Coordinates of C-alpha atoms in Angstrom, one line a residue:
M18 CA 31.7 214.7 190.2
T19 CA 32.1 211.1 190.4
G20 CA 34.6 210.3 193.2
G21 CA 33.1 213.2 195.5
N22 CA 34.7 212.0 198.8
G23 CA 38.0 212.9 197.5
Q24 CA 37.2 216.5 196.9
G25 CA 35.2 216.7 200.0
K26 CA 38.4 215.5 202.2
L27 CA 40.2 218.2 200.5
L28 CA 37.7 220.8 201.1
W29 CA 37.5 219.8 204.8
T30 CA 41.3 219.9 205.0
A31 CA 41.2 223.6 203.7
V32 CA 39.1 224.8 206.5
G33 CA 39.5 222.4 209.4
G34 CA 40.1 224.2 212.7
A35 CA 38.7 227.4 211.4
A36 CA 37.8 228.8 214.7
V37 CA 40.1 231.9 214.5
L38 CA 39.1 235.4 215.1
G39 CA 40.4 238.8 214.1
L40 CA 42.8 239.5 211.1
A41 CA 44.1 235.9 211.5
G42 CA 40.5 234.7 211.0
I43 CA 39.9 237.1 207.7
A44 CA 43.4 235.6 206.5
F45 CA 42.6 232.2 207.2
A46 CA 39.2 232.6 205.4
G47 CA 40.7 234.0 202.4
Y48 CA 43.1 231.0 202.4
A49 CA 40.0 228.6 202.8
M50 CA 38.1 230.2 199.9
A51 CA 40.9 229.8 197.7
R52 CA 41.5 226.1 198.7
V53 CA 37.9 225.3 198.2
A54 CA 37.8 227.1 194.8
R55 CA 40.8 225.1 193.5
A56 CA 39.4 221.8 194.7
V57 CA 36.2 222.3 192.4
V58 CA 38.2 223.2 189.2
V59 CA 41.7 221.2 189.6
P60 CA 41.1 217.7 188.0
V61 CA 41.8 215.0 190.8
R62 CA 44.6 212.6 190.0
K63 CA 44.6 210.6 193.1
R64 CA 41.3 209.0 194.5
P65 CA 40.7 208.6 198.0
Q66 CA 41.2 205.6 199.8
N67 CA 38.4 205.5 202.1
Q68 CA 37.6 202.0 202.8
R69 CA 39.4 199.5 205.1
I70 CA 39.6 195.8 204.1
V71 CA 39.4 193.9 207.5
A72 CA 39.7 190.3 206.4
V73 CA 39.7 188.3 203.1
D74 CA 38.7 184.9 203.0
P75 CA 39.8 183.1 199.7
V76 CA 38.4 179.7 200.4
G77 CA 34.9 181.1 201.3
R78 CA 35.3 183.9 198.5
T79 CA 34.4 186.8 200.8
V80 CA 35.9 190.1 201.6
T81 CA 35.0 192.0 205.0
L82 CA 34.9 195.6 205.1
A83 CA 34.7 198.3 207.7
D84 CA 31.1 199.2 207.9
T85 CA 30.4 202.6 205.8
P86 CA 27.5 203.6 203.7
D87 CA 29.3 202.5 200.6
A88 CA 30.3 199.2 202.0
S89 CA 27.0 198.1 203.0
V90 CA 24.6 199.0 200.2
P91 CA 23.4 195.9 198.2
G92 CA 24.6 195.2 194.5
R93 CA 27.8 194.4 193.1
Y94 CA 30.7 196.8 192.8
G95 CA 34.6 197.3 192.0
L96 CA 37.0 197.2 194.8
W97 CA 40.4 199.1 194.3
F98 CA 43.2 198.5 196.8
D99 CA 46.6 199.3 197.5
D100 CA 46.2 202.8 196.2
D101 CA 44.8 201.6 193.0
S102 CA 47.5 199.1 192.3
G103 CA 45.0 196.1 192.7
Y104 CA 41.2 195.6 191.8
A105 CA 38.8 193.0 192.8
R106 CA 34.8 192.8 192.0
L107 CA 32.5 192.4 194.9
G108 CA 29.0 190.7 195.0
G109 CA 26.2 191.2 197.5
V110 CA 26.3 191.5 201.3
V111 CA 26.6 188.2 203.2
E112 CA 26.6 189.4 206.8
R113 CA 26.6 192.7 208.4
S114 CA 27.7 192.8 212.1
N115 CA 30.2 194.3 214.8
G116 CA 30.9 197.3 212.8
T117 CA 31.9 195.0 209.7
V118 CA 30.3 194.3 206.3
T119 CA 31.1 190.8 204.6
R120 CA 30.4 190.7 200.8
S121 CA 30.9 187.9 198.3
L122 CA 34.1 188.0 196.2
L123 CA 33.3 187.5 192.6
D124 CA 37.1 187.7 191.3
V125 CA 40.3 189.5 191.7
V126 CA 41.4 191.2 188.3
F127 CA 44.9 192.0 189.4
G128 CA 46.9 192.5 192.6
E129 CA 47.0 190.5 195.5
L130 CA 43.9 191.0 197.9
H131 CA 44.7 191.3 201.5
P132 CA 43.6 193.4 204.6
T133 CA 44.5 197.0 204.0
S134 CA 43.3 200.4 204.8
R135 CA 44.1 201.7 201.3
A136 CA 41.1 200.7 199.3
R137 CA 38.1 202.1 197.8
L138 CA 34.7 201.0 196.3
S139 CA 33.9 201.9 192.7
G140 CA 30.8 201.7 190.5
W141 CA 32.7 201.2 187.5
F142 CA 32.7 197.2 187.7
Y143 CA 34.1 196.9 184.2
L144 CA 37.4 198.1 183.3
T145 CA 37.8 197.3 179.4
P146 CA 35.0 197.1 176.9
E147 CA 36.3 193.8 175.8
E148 CA 34.9 192.2 179.2
L149 CA 31.3 192.8 177.4
G150 CA 32.2 190.5 174.8
F151 CA 31.0 193.0 171.9
D152 CA 33.2 194.1 169.0
V153 CA 35.1 197.3 169.8
E154 CA 37.4 199.5 168.3
S155 CA 39.9 202.0 170.0
V156 CA 39.5 205.3 168.1
E157 CA 41.1 208.8 168.0
I158 CA 38.5 211.9 168.2
E159 CA 39.9 215.1 166.6
T160 CA 39.2 218.0 169.1
S161 CA 40.4 221.4 169.1
L162 CA 43.2 220.5 171.5
G163 CA 44.3 217.3 169.8
Q164 CA 43.4 213.5 169.6
A165 CA 41.1 212.3 172.4
P166 CA 41.1 208.5 172.7
A167 CA 37.6 206.9 172.7
W168 CA 36.0 203.4 172.7
H169 CA 33.6 202.7 169.7
V170 CA 31.5 199.6 170.4
L171 CA 29.3 198.5 167.5
A172 CA 25.5 197.9 167.6
G173 CA 26.0 194.7 166.0
D174 CA 28.1 193.1 163.2
M175 CA 29.7 195.3 160.7
G176 CA 26.8 194.8 158.3
A177 CA 24.2 195.8 160.9
D178 CA 22.4 199.3 160.8
Q179 CA 25.0 201.7 162.5
D180 CA 22.7 205.0 162.3
R181 CA 21.8 205.2 166.1
W182 CA 24.4 206.1 168.6
V183 CA 25.0 206.8 172.2
I184 CA 27.7 209.2 173.4
Q185 CA 28.8 208.2 177.0
V186 CA 30.1 211.5 179.0
H187 CA 31.8 210.6 182.1
G188 CA 31.8 212.7 185.4
W189 CA 34.3 214.7 187.6
G190 CA 37.5 212.9 188.3
A191 CA 36.1 209.7 186.3
A192 CA 37.0 208.3 183.0
R193 CA 35.4 206.5 180.2
E194 CA 35.3 203.4 181.9
E195 CA 32.3 204.7 183.8
G196 CA 30.1 204.4 180.8
L197 CA 30.8 200.7 180.0
R198 CA 27.8 199.6 182.3
A199 CA 25.5 201.2 179.9
V200 CA 26.6 199.7 176.8
P201 CA 24.8 196.2 176.8
V202 CA 21.3 198.2 177.5
F203 CA 22.0 200.7 174.5
R204 CA 23.4 197.8 172.4
A205 CA 20.3 195.7 173.0
S206 CA 18.2 198.7 171.7
G207 CA 20.3 198.9 168.4
Y208 CA 22.7 201.7 169.6
S209 CA 26.5 201.8 168.9
S210 CA 28.2 203.3 171.7
L211 CA 30.9 205.9 171.8
L212 CA 32.7 206.2 175.2
I213 CA 34.6 209.4 175.0
S214 CA 37.6 211.3 176.9
Y215 CA 37.6 214.9 177.3
R216 CA 40.0 217.6 178.2
N217 CA 42.3 217.0 181.3
D218 CA 41.5 213.4 181.4
R219 CA 44.7 211.4 182.1
D220 CA 44.7 210.1 178.6
A221 CA 43.2 213.1 176.9
P222 CA 44.9 216.5 175.8
A223 CA 45.1 219.1 178.6
S224 CA 43.5 222.6 178.1
E225 CA 45.8 225.5 178.3
D226 CA 45.0 226.2 182.0
K227 CA 44.4 222.6 182.9
R228 CA 41.4 223.1 184.8
Y229 CA 37.9 221.8 184.7
G230 CA 35.3 224.2 183.1
L231 CA 32.4 222.3 184.8
G232 CA 30.8 221.6 181.5
G233 CA 31.5 225.2 180.0
T234 CA 34.5 224.0 177.9
E235 CA 34.3 220.2 178.0
W236 CA 31.1 220.3 175.8
L237 CA 33.5 221.2 172.9
D238 CA 35.0 217.8 172.9
V239 CA 31.3 216.2 173.0
E240 CA 30.8 218.2 169.9
A241 CA 33.8 216.8 168.4
A242 CA 32.6 213.3 169.3
I243 CA 29.2 214.3 167.7
R244 CA 31.1 215.1 164.4
F245 CA 33.0 211.8 164.5
A246 CA 29.8 209.9 165.0
R247 CA 28.0 211.9 162.2
D248 CA 31.0 210.8 159.8
R249 CA 30.6 207.4 160.8
G250 CA 27.0 207.3 159.7
A251 CA 25.1 208.3 163.1
K252 CA 21.8 210.0 162.2
S253 CA 20.3 209.8 165.6
I254 CA 22.5 210.5 168.7
V255 CA 21.6 210.1 172.2
L256 CA 23.8 211.8 174.8
M257 CA 24.4 210.2 178.3
G258 CA 26.0 212.0 181.0
W259 CA 27.0 210.9 184.4
S260 CA 27.5 213.3 187.3
M261 CA 29.4 216.4 186.0
G262 CA 29.0 214.6 182.5
G263 CA 25.2 215.5 182.8
A264 CA 26.3 219.5 183.0
V265 CA 28.5 218.7 180.0
V266 CA 25.7 217.2 178.1
L267 CA 23.3 220.0 178.9
Q268 CA 25.7 222.6 177.9
T269 CA 26.3 220.8 174.7
I270 CA 22.6 220.8 173.8
T271 CA 22.3 224.4 174.3
R272 CA 25.5 225.4 172.6
S273 CA 26.3 222.7 169.8
P274 CA 25.7 223.5 166.1
S275 CA 25.1 219.9 165.5
V276 CA 22.1 219.7 167.9
D277 CA 19.7 218.4 165.1
L278 CA 21.5 215.1 165.3
I279 CA 20.6 214.9 169.1
T280 CA 17.5 212.8 169.8
G281 CA 17.5 212.6 173.7
L282 CA 19.5 212.6 176.8
V283 CA 20.0 210.0 179.6
L284 CA 21.3 211.7 182.7
E285 CA 22.6 209.6 185.5
S286 CA 22.9 211.4 189.0
P287 CA 23.5 214.6 187.1
V288 CA 24.7 218.0 188.0
I289 CA 21.8 220.0 187.0
D290 CA 22.5 223.1 188.7
W291 CA 26.2 223.8 190.1
I292 CA 25.4 226.1 192.7
D293 CA 22.9 223.7 194.2
A294 CA 25.2 220.9 194.1
L295 CA 28.2 222.9 195.6
E296 CA 26.2 224.4 198.3
Y297 CA 25.0 220.9 199.1
Q298 CA 28.5 219.8 199.6
A299 CA 29.6 222.5 201.6
K300 CA 26.7 221.9 204.0
L301 CA 27.7 218.2 204.3
L302 CA 31.2 219.3 205.2
K303 CA 29.9 221.9 207.6
L304 CA 31.7 224.9 205.8
P305 CA 30.7 228.2 207.2
P306 CA 28.5 230.0 204.3
V307 CA 31.0 232.8 204.0
I308 CA 33.7 230.3 202.7
T309 CA 31.3 228.9 200.3
L310 CA 30.1 232.0 198.8
G311 CA 33.8 233.3 198.7
A312 CA 34.8 230.2 196.7
L313 CA 31.9 230.3 194.3
R314 CA 32.8 234.0 193.7
I315 CA 36.2 233.4 193.0
I316 CA 35.5 230.6 190.6
G317 CA 32.9 232.9 188.9
S318 CA 35.1 236.1 188.6
D319 CA 37.8 237.0 186.2
W320 CA 39.8 238.3 189.2
G321 CA 39.7 234.8 190.6
A322 CA 41.8 233.5 187.8
P323 CA 45.3 233.9 189.3
I324 CA 44.0 232.0 192.4
T325 CA 42.3 229.0 190.8
G326 CA 44.4 228.9 187.4
Q327 CA 41.4 229.1 185.3
G328 CA 41.7 230.4 181.8
A329 CA 38.2 232.0 182.3
A330 CA 35.6 232.5 185.0
I331 CA 32.8 229.9 185.1
D332 CA 29.2 231.4 184.5
F333 CA 27.3 229.8 187.0
A334 CA 24.0 231.4 185.7
S335 CA 24.2 229.5 182.5
M336 CA 24.8 226.3 184.2
D337 CA 21.5 226.3 186.2
F338 CA 19.0 224.5 183.9
V339 CA 16.2 224.5 186.4
A340 CA 16.2 228.2 185.9
R341 CA 17.0 227.4 182.1
A342 CA 14.3 224.8 181.7
A343 CA 12.5 226.9 179.0
D344 CA 15.6 226.5 176.9
L345 CA 15.3 222.7 176.8
S346 CA 13.5 220.9 174.3
L347 CA 14.8 217.3 173.8
P348 CA 13.3 214.3 175.7
M349 CA 15.4 213.3 178.5
L350 CA 15.5 210.7 181.2
V351 CA 16.8 211.4 184.6
L352 CA 17.9 208.7 187.0
H353 CA 18.9 210.1 190.5
S354 CA 19.0 208.4 193.9
D355 CA 17.5 210.7 196.8
D356 CA 20.5 209.5 199.2
D357 CA 23.0 210.4 196.3
G358 CA 25.3 212.0 199.0
W359 CA 27.3 214.0 196.5
V360 CA 24.9 215.7 194.2
P361 CA 21.5 216.4 195.5
S362 CA 18.3 215.0 193.5
T363 CA 16.6 218.3 194.1
S364 CA 17.4 219.9 191.1
S365 CA 16.6 216.8 189.1
R366 CA 13.2 216.7 190.8
A367 CA 12.8 220.5 190.2
L368 CA 13.7 220.3 186.4
A369 CA 11.0 217.4 186.0
I370 CA 8.4 219.4 187.7
A371 CA 9.4 222.3 185.5
R372 CA 9.3 220.4 182.3
P373 CA 7.1 217.3 182.6
D374 CA 6.6 217.4 178.8
I375 CA 10.0 216.2 178.3
V376 CA 11.5 214.8 181.3
T377 CA 11.0 211.4 182.6
F378 CA 12.4 211.0 186.2
V379 CA 13.1 207.8 187.6
P380 CA 13.9 208.1 191.5
F381 CA 16.1 205.7 193.4
E382 CA 16.7 205.3 197.1
N383 CA 19.9 203.9 199.0
A384 CA 21.8 203.8 195.6
L385 CA 24.2 206.7 196.4
H386 CA 26.1 208.4 193.5
T387 CA 26.4 207.1 190.2
K388 CA 26.1 203.7 191.6
L389 CA 22.2 203.2 190.4
W390 CA 23.3 200.3 188.1
N391 CA 25.2 198.7 190.7
Y392 CA 22.3 198.8 193.3
D393 CA 19.6 197.6 191.0
E394 CA 20.7 196.8 187.7
E395 CA 17.3 195.3 186.2
R396 CA 15.5 198.4 187.2
W397 CA 18.1 200.7 185.7
R398 CA 18.4 199.0 182.4
R399 CA 14.4 198.6 182.3
S400 CA 14.0 202.2 182.7
I401 CA 16.5 203.2 179.9
A402 CA 15.1 200.5 177.5
E403 CA 11.5 201.6 177.9
W404 CA 12.4 205.0 177.7
L405 CA 14.3 204.7 174.5
S406 CA 11.4 202.8 172.9
A407 CA 8.8 205.2 174.2
H408 CA 10.5 208.6 173.5
V409 CA 13.3 208.2 171.0
N410 CA 13.6 205.0 168.9
D411 CA 10.6 205.6 166.6
S412 CA 9.6 209.3 166.2
N413 CA 12.8 210.7 166.8
R414 CA 14.8 208.4 164.6
S415 CA 12.4 209.3 161.9
R416 CA 13.0 212.9 162.5
A417 CA 16.8 212.4 162.3
R418 CA 16.5 210.7 159.0
S419 CA 14.7 213.7 157.5
V420 CA 17.5 216.0 158.5

C-alpha cells in the first residue's frame, strides 16, 4: 500500500460533502461505499502530486519545499516532479522556517528541476539496480498469467555460492524499484536478490479482472518466483515484503507448496491485518463508519463483484495474521514506524506479542510509511544484518540444505 496519499485522496473525494439526509443520503452512501471499495482494489496508475517545490538553488545545491510531514523528515529521499517526468534526490534538512523546509540537493537524475506544485517525495531513492554497482541480470519469471519481469542481483561473482536468495515483494501502487534499498544489506550477508513484479503491475501480466487481490492472488506470482530461484540453485530463501507486499508474503508462506525453501521473512511497514489497516485509513479520512463497513462488505462478498470488477471476493478473515498467529512458524523480522500514517503499527506489535518465539519487532519513530531506510539507514541495515545472522543464516541454512 505504498503511496497511500493517492488512495486516501480518492476515498475522500468519494465521500466529500456527505451531509445529505433521507433517500438522497442513502443513495449517496451507496455511491460512496462503491467508490471506496473500488479505490482499494483498483491498481493505481497515477501517483498524487502532494508536494510543492517553492524554490530551487542550483548554486547552493538546495531545494525548498512547502512544510509537510514528508518534507520535514530527516534522511534522504527521491523527489518526483512535473507529474513524474523528472526525478531528483534530496538529502537532509538544512533549514525549516516560515512554513517551508529547505533540503540539500544531491543530484537531478532527469528533468529540469524548478518551482512547481506538481511534485511528490518517494522512499525509492534508487531507480535501477545498476546504480548499486553490482552484477545484475534482467530475467523473466514464468507465472500462470505469462512472463513477469524481474531483476536478479548476484550475491557475488559468478563463481560465488548462490544458494541463499531473498525475494523482494513491493507494496500497493509501487514497483520492484521499492526493494532496491535492501539489496546491499542482503548482498553483504551472502544473498542473491530477486526483485519481482507481480500481476497488474505496469510491466507484468494483468489478471483477468485487473484488480488487486490484496495478497490473495498475488502470492501465486511469488510462488512462481520461488520456483525460479529454486531452479537457479536456491536452497534457502528469505521473503521480504513492503507494505501490501507483507500481506502477499504472509499469504505465500501459508499457501505455497514450496514453503520448505523459505527460511525467514522480513516485513517492512507491513499489512498484517487488512481490516485494521483499512479502518485506520478510514478514520484518518473521517469517513462515516457505515461507509467503511459497507465498502468492506462489498469487497468481501461475491455480490460486490459487479461493483468493484473483482473476479472473486476477498476473504479478510484469512488475511488477519494476528488472529492466525498460530498458523505461522517461520522466523520473521518486522520493522514498522509508530507514526506510519498509512498502515498502523498496531497489528505488527500485536503479532509480536502473540508470537514472541518467532517475531523480532523493531519499532521506529518519525519514519512514516516504507521510509525507514531513508530515515535511519544505519539502524535499518544493522537490524536486518543482525537478524539474518541470529535467526536465518546458520541453523535455517543447514535445514534448507537437508531438504
